[in-house]
mmCIF file of C-alpha atoms in Angstrom:
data_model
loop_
_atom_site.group_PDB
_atom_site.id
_atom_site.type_symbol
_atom_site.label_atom_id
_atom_site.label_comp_id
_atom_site.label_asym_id
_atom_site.label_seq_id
_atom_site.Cartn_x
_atom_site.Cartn_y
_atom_site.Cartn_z
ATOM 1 C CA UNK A 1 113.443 68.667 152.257
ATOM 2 C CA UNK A 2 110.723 71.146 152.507
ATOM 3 C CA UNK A 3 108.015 70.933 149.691
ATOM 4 C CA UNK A 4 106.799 73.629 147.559
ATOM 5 C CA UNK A 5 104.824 72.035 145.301
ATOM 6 C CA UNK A 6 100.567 71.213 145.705
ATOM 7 C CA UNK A 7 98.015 68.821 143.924
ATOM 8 C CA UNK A 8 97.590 68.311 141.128
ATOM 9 C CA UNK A 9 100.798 70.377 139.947
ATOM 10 C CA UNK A 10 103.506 67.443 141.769
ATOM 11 C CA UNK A 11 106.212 66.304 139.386
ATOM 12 C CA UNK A 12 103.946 67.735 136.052
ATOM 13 C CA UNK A 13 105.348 69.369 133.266
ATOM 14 C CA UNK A 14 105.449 72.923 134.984
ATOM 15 C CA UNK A 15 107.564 71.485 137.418
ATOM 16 C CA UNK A 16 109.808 69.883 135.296
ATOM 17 C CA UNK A 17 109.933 73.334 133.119
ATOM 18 C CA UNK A 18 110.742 75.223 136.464
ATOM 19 C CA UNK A 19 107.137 76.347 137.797
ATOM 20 C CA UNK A 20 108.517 74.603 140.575
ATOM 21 C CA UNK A 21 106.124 76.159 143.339
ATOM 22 C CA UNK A 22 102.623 76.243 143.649
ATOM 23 C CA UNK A 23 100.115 77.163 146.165
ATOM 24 C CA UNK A 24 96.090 76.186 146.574
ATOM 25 C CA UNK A 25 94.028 78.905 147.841
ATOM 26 C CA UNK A 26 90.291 79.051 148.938
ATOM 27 C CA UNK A 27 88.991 82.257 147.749
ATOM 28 C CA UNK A 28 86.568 82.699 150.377
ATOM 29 C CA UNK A 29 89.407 82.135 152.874
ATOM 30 C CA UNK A 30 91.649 84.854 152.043
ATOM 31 C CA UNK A 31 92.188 88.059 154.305
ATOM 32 C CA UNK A 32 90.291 91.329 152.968
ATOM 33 C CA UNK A 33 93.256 92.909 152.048
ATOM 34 C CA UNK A 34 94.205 90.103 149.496
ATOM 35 C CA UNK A 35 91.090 89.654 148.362
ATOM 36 C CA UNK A 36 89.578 93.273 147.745
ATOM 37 C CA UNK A 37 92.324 93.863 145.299
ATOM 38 C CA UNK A 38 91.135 90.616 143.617
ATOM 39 C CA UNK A 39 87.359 90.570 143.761
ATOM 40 C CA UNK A 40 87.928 94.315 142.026
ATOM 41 C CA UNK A 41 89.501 92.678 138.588
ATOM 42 C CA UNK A 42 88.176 89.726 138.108
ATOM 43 C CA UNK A 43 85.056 88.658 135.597
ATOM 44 C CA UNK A 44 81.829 88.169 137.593
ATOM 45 C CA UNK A 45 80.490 86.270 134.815
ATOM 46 C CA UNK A 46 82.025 82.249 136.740
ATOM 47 C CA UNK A 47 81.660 81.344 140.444
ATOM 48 C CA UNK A 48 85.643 81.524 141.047
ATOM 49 C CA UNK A 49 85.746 79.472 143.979
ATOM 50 C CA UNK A 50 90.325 79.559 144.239
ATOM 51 C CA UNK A 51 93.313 81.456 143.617
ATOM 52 C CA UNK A 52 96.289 79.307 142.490
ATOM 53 C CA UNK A 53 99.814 80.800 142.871
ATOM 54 C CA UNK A 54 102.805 79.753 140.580
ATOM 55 C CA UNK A 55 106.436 80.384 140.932
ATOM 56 C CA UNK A 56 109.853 79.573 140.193
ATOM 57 C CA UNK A 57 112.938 78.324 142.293
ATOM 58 C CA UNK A 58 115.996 78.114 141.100
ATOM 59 C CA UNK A 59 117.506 78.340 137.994
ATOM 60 C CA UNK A 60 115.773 75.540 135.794
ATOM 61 C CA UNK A 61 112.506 77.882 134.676
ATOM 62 C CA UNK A 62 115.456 80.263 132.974
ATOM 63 C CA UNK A 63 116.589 77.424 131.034
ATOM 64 C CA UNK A 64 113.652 76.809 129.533
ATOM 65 C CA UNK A 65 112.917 79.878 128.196
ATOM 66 C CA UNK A 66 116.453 79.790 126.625
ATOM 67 C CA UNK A 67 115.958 76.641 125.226
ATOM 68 C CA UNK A 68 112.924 78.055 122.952
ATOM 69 C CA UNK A 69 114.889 80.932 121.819
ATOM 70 C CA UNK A 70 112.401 83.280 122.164
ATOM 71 C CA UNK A 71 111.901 86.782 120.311
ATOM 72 C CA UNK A 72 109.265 88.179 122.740
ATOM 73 C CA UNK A 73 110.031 91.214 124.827
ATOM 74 C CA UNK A 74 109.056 89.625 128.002
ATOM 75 C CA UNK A 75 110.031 86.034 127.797
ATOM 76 C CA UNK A 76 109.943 85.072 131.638
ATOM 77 C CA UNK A 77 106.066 86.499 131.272
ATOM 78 C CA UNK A 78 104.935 85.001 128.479
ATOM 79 C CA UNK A 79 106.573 81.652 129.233
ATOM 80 C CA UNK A 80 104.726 81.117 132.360
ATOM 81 C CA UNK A 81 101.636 82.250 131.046
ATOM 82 C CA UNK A 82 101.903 79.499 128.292
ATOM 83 C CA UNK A 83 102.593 76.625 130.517
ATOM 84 C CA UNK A 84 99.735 77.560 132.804
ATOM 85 C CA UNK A 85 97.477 78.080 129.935
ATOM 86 C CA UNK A 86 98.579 74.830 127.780
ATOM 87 C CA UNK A 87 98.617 72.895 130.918
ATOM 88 C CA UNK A 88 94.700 73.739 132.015
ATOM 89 C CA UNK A 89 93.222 73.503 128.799
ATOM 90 C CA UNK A 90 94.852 70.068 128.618
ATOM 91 C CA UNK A 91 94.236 68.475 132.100
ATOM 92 C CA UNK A 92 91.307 70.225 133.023
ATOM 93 C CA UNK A 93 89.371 71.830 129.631
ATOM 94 C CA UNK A 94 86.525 72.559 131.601
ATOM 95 C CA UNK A 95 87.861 74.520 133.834
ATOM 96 C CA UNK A 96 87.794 78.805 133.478
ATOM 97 C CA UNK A 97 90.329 80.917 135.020
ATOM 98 C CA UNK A 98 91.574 84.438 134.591
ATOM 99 C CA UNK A 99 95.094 85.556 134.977
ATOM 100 C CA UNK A 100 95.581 88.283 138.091
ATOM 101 C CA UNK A 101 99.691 88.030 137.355
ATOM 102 C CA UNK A 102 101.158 89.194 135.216
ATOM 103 C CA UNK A 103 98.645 91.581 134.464
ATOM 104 C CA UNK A 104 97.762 93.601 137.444
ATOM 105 C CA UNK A 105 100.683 95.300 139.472
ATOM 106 C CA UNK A 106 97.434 95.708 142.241
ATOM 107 C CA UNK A 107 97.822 91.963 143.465
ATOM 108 C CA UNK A 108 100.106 91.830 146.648
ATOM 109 C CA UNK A 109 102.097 88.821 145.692
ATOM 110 C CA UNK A 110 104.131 89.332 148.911
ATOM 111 C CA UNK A 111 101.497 89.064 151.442
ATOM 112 C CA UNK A 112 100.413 85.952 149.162
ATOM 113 C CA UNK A 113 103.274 84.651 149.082
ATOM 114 C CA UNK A 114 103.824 85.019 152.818
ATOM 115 C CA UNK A 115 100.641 83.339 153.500
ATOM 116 C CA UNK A 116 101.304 80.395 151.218
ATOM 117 C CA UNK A 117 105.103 80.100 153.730
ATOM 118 C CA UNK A 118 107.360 81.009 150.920
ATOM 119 C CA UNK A 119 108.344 84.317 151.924
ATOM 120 C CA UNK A 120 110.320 85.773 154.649
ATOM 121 C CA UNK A 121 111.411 89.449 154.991
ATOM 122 C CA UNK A 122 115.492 89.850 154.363
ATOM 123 C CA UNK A 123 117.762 92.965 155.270
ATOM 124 C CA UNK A 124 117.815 93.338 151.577
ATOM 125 C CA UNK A 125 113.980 93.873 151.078
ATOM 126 C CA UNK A 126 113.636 90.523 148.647
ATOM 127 C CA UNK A 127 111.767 87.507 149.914
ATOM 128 C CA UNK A 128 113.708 84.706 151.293
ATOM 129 C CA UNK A 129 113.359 81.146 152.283
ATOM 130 C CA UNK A 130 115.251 78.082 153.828
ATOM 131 C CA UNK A 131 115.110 75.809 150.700
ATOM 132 C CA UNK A 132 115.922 78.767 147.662
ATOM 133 C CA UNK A 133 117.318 81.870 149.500
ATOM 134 C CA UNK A 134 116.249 84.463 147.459
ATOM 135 C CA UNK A 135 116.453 82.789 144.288
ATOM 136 C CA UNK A 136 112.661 82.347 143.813
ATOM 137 C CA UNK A 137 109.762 84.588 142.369
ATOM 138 C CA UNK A 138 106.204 84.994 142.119
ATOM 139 C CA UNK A 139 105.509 83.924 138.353
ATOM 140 C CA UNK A 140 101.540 83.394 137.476
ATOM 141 C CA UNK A 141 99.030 83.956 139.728
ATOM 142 C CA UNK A 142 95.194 82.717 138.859
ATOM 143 C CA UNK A 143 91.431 82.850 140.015
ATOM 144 C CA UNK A 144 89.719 79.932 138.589
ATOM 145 C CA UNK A 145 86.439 77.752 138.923
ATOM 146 C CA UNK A 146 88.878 74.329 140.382
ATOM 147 C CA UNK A 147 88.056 72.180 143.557
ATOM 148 C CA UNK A 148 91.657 71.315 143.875
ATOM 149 C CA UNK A 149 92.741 70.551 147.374
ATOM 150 C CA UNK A 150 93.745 73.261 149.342
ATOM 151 C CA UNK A 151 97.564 73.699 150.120
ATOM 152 C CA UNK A 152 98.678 73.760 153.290
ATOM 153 C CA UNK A 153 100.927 76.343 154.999
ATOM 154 C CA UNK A 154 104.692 76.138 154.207
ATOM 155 C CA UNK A 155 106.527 75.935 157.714
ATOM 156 C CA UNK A 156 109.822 77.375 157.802
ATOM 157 C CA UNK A 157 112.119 79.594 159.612
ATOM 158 C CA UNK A 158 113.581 82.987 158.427
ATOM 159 C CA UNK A 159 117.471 82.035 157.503
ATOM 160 C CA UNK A 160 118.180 85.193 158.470
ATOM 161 C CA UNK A 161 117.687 84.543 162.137
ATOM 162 C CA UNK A 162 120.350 82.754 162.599
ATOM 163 C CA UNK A 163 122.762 84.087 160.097
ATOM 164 C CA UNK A 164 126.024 85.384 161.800
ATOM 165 C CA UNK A 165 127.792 86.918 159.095
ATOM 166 C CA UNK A 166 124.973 89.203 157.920
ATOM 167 C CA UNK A 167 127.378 89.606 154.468
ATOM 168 C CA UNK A 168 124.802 90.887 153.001
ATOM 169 C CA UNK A 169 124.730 94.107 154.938
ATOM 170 C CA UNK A 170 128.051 94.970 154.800
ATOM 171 C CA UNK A 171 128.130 93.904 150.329
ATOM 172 C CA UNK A 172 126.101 96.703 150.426
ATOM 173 C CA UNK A 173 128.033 99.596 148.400
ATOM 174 C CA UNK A 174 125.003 102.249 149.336
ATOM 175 C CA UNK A 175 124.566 101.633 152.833
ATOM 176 C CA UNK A 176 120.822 101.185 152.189
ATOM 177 C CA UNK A 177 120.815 97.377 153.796
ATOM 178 C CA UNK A 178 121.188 97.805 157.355
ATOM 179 C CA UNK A 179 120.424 95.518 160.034
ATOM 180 C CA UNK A 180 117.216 96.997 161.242
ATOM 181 C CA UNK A 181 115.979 98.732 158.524
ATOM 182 C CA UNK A 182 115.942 99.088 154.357
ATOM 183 C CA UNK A 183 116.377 102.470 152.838
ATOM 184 C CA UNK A 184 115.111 102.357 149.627
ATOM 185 C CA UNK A 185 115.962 105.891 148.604
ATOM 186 C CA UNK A 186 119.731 105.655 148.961
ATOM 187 C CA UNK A 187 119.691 101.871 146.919
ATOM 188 C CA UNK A 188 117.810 103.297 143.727
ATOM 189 C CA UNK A 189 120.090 106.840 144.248
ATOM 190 C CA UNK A 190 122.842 104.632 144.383
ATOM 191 C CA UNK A 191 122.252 102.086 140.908
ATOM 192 C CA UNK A 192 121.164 105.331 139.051
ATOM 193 C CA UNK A 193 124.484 106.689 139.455
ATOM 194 C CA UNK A 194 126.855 106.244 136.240
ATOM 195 C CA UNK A 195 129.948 104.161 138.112
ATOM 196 C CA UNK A 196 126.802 102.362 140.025
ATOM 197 C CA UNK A 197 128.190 98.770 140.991
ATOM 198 C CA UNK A 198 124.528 97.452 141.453
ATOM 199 C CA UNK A 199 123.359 98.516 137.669
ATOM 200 C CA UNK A 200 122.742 95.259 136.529
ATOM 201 C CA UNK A 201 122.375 93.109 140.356
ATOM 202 C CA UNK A 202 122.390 93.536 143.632
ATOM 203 C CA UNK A 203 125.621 92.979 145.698
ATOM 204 C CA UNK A 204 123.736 92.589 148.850
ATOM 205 C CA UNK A 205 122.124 89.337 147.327
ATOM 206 C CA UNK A 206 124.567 87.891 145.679
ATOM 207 C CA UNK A 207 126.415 87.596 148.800
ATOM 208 C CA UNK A 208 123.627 86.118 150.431
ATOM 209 C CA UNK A 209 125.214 82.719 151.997
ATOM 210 C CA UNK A 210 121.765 80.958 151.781
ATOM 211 C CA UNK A 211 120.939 78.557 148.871
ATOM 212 C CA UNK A 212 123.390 79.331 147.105
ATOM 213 C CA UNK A 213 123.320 75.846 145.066
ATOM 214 C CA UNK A 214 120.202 77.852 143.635
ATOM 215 C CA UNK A 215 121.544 80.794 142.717
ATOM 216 C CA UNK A 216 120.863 82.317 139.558
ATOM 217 C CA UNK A 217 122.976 82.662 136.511
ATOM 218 C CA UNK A 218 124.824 86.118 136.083
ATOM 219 C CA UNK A 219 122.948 86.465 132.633
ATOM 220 C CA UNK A 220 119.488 85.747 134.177
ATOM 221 C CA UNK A 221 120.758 88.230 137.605
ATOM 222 C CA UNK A 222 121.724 91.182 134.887
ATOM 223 C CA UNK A 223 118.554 90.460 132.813
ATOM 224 C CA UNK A 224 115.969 91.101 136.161
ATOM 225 C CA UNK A 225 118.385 93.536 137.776
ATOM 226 C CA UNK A 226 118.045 95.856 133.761
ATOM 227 C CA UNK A 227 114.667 95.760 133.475
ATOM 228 C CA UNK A 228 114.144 97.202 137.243
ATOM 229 C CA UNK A 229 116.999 99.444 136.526
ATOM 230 C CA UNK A 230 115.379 100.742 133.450
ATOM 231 C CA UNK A 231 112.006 101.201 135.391
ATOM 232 C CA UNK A 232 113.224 103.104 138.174
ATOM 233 C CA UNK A 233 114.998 105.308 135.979
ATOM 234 C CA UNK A 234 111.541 106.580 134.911
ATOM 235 C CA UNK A 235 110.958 108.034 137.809
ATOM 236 C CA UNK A 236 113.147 111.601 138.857
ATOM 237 C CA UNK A 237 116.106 111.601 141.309
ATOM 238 C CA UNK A 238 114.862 113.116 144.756
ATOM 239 C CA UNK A 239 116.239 116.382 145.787
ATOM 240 C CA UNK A 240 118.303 116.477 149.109
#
């Protein structure tokens, strides 16, 4: 089975809480356009030598932030900014680090996440991988002071190469997932829309065949799939 997890993060408590992937990365080492977007926001004041990427797999990180029934408005955020925060000051108190995610929406955690091997591009425009499908997420994302040893490369095929049933394009109730391209335009047209049968998810995903032993809970699916809802309804319906 493929391994997502890096030293010194194996089998620790934000694994077992469902921080389940991490990634080492040498500052220096990263391509300009990850790191200009970095260099821009963080504190000059500590030789950063690393960014260190955190995310979740599965559904075990959701059931940990039930299990502290918490009040906050943005429980999945503050959660994983706690366990990276208790878990540094407690393993490695000398260590300074600034949060770059949450926090900035300027960080490409895509291209990151592509470097680190956990991402793959899907008809349905959200990251996929072998070992979680699409049931995985960027969660923390740090610069910090460490020498921890550098992660190597996830290596892993697309599962969408050699998917035959491509359900996930024909789920689609907009006609926005096609084979060769994403329209983006007609799927937010389409979950604005009062009868809209992708309000609170995304039928093209949940039919996803891959990982499906991983996939989310409805509740924790209609939680993510309200808040974007509620964001892109910010912004106007394009004219025709």
């Amino acid at each position: 089975m493929i391994s997502y997890q890096a030293e010194p993060f194996i089998d620790s408590i934000l694994s077992q809480n469902g921080l389940n992937l991490q990634h080492v990365f040498e500052l220096k080492d990263l391509p300009e356009d990850i790191l200009k977007p970095i260099v821009s926001i963080v504190d000059e004041e500590y030789q950063y030598k690393q960014v260190i990427v955190f995310g979740h797999g599965g559904r075990k990180m959701w059931e940990s932030v039930l299990s502290l029934n918490s009040k906050s408005e943005d429980p999945i955020d503050d959660f994983s900014v706690q366990q990276v925060t208790e878990y540094f000051h407690t393993h490695f108190p000398g260590l300074h680090f600034q949060f770059l995610y949450p926090g900035s929406t300027d960080i490409p955690l895509q291209k990151i996440g592509q470097l680190a091997g956990w991402h793959h591009d899907s008809p349905f425009r959200i990251g996929i991988n072998e070992t979680y499908g699409s049931w995985f997420a960027y969660r923390v994302a740090v610069i910090a002071t460490s020498n921890f040893p550098v992660t190597s490369k996830v290596h892993s095929n697309s599962p969408c190469i050699s998917c035959e049933t491509k359900s996930c394009v024909s789920a689609c109730p907009s006609g926005a997932v096609k084979d060769s391209e994403y329209q983006l335009e007609l799927c937010l047209s389409y979950r604005k829309q009062e009868n809209s049968l992708c309000m609170d998810r995304c039928l093209s995903r949940m039919a996803c065949p891959v990982a499906k032993e991983h996939k989310y809970t409805l509740q924790q699916i209609q939680y993510h799939y309200s808040l974007s809802l509620r964001t892109i309804s910010l912004f106007p319906q394009p004219k025709d």
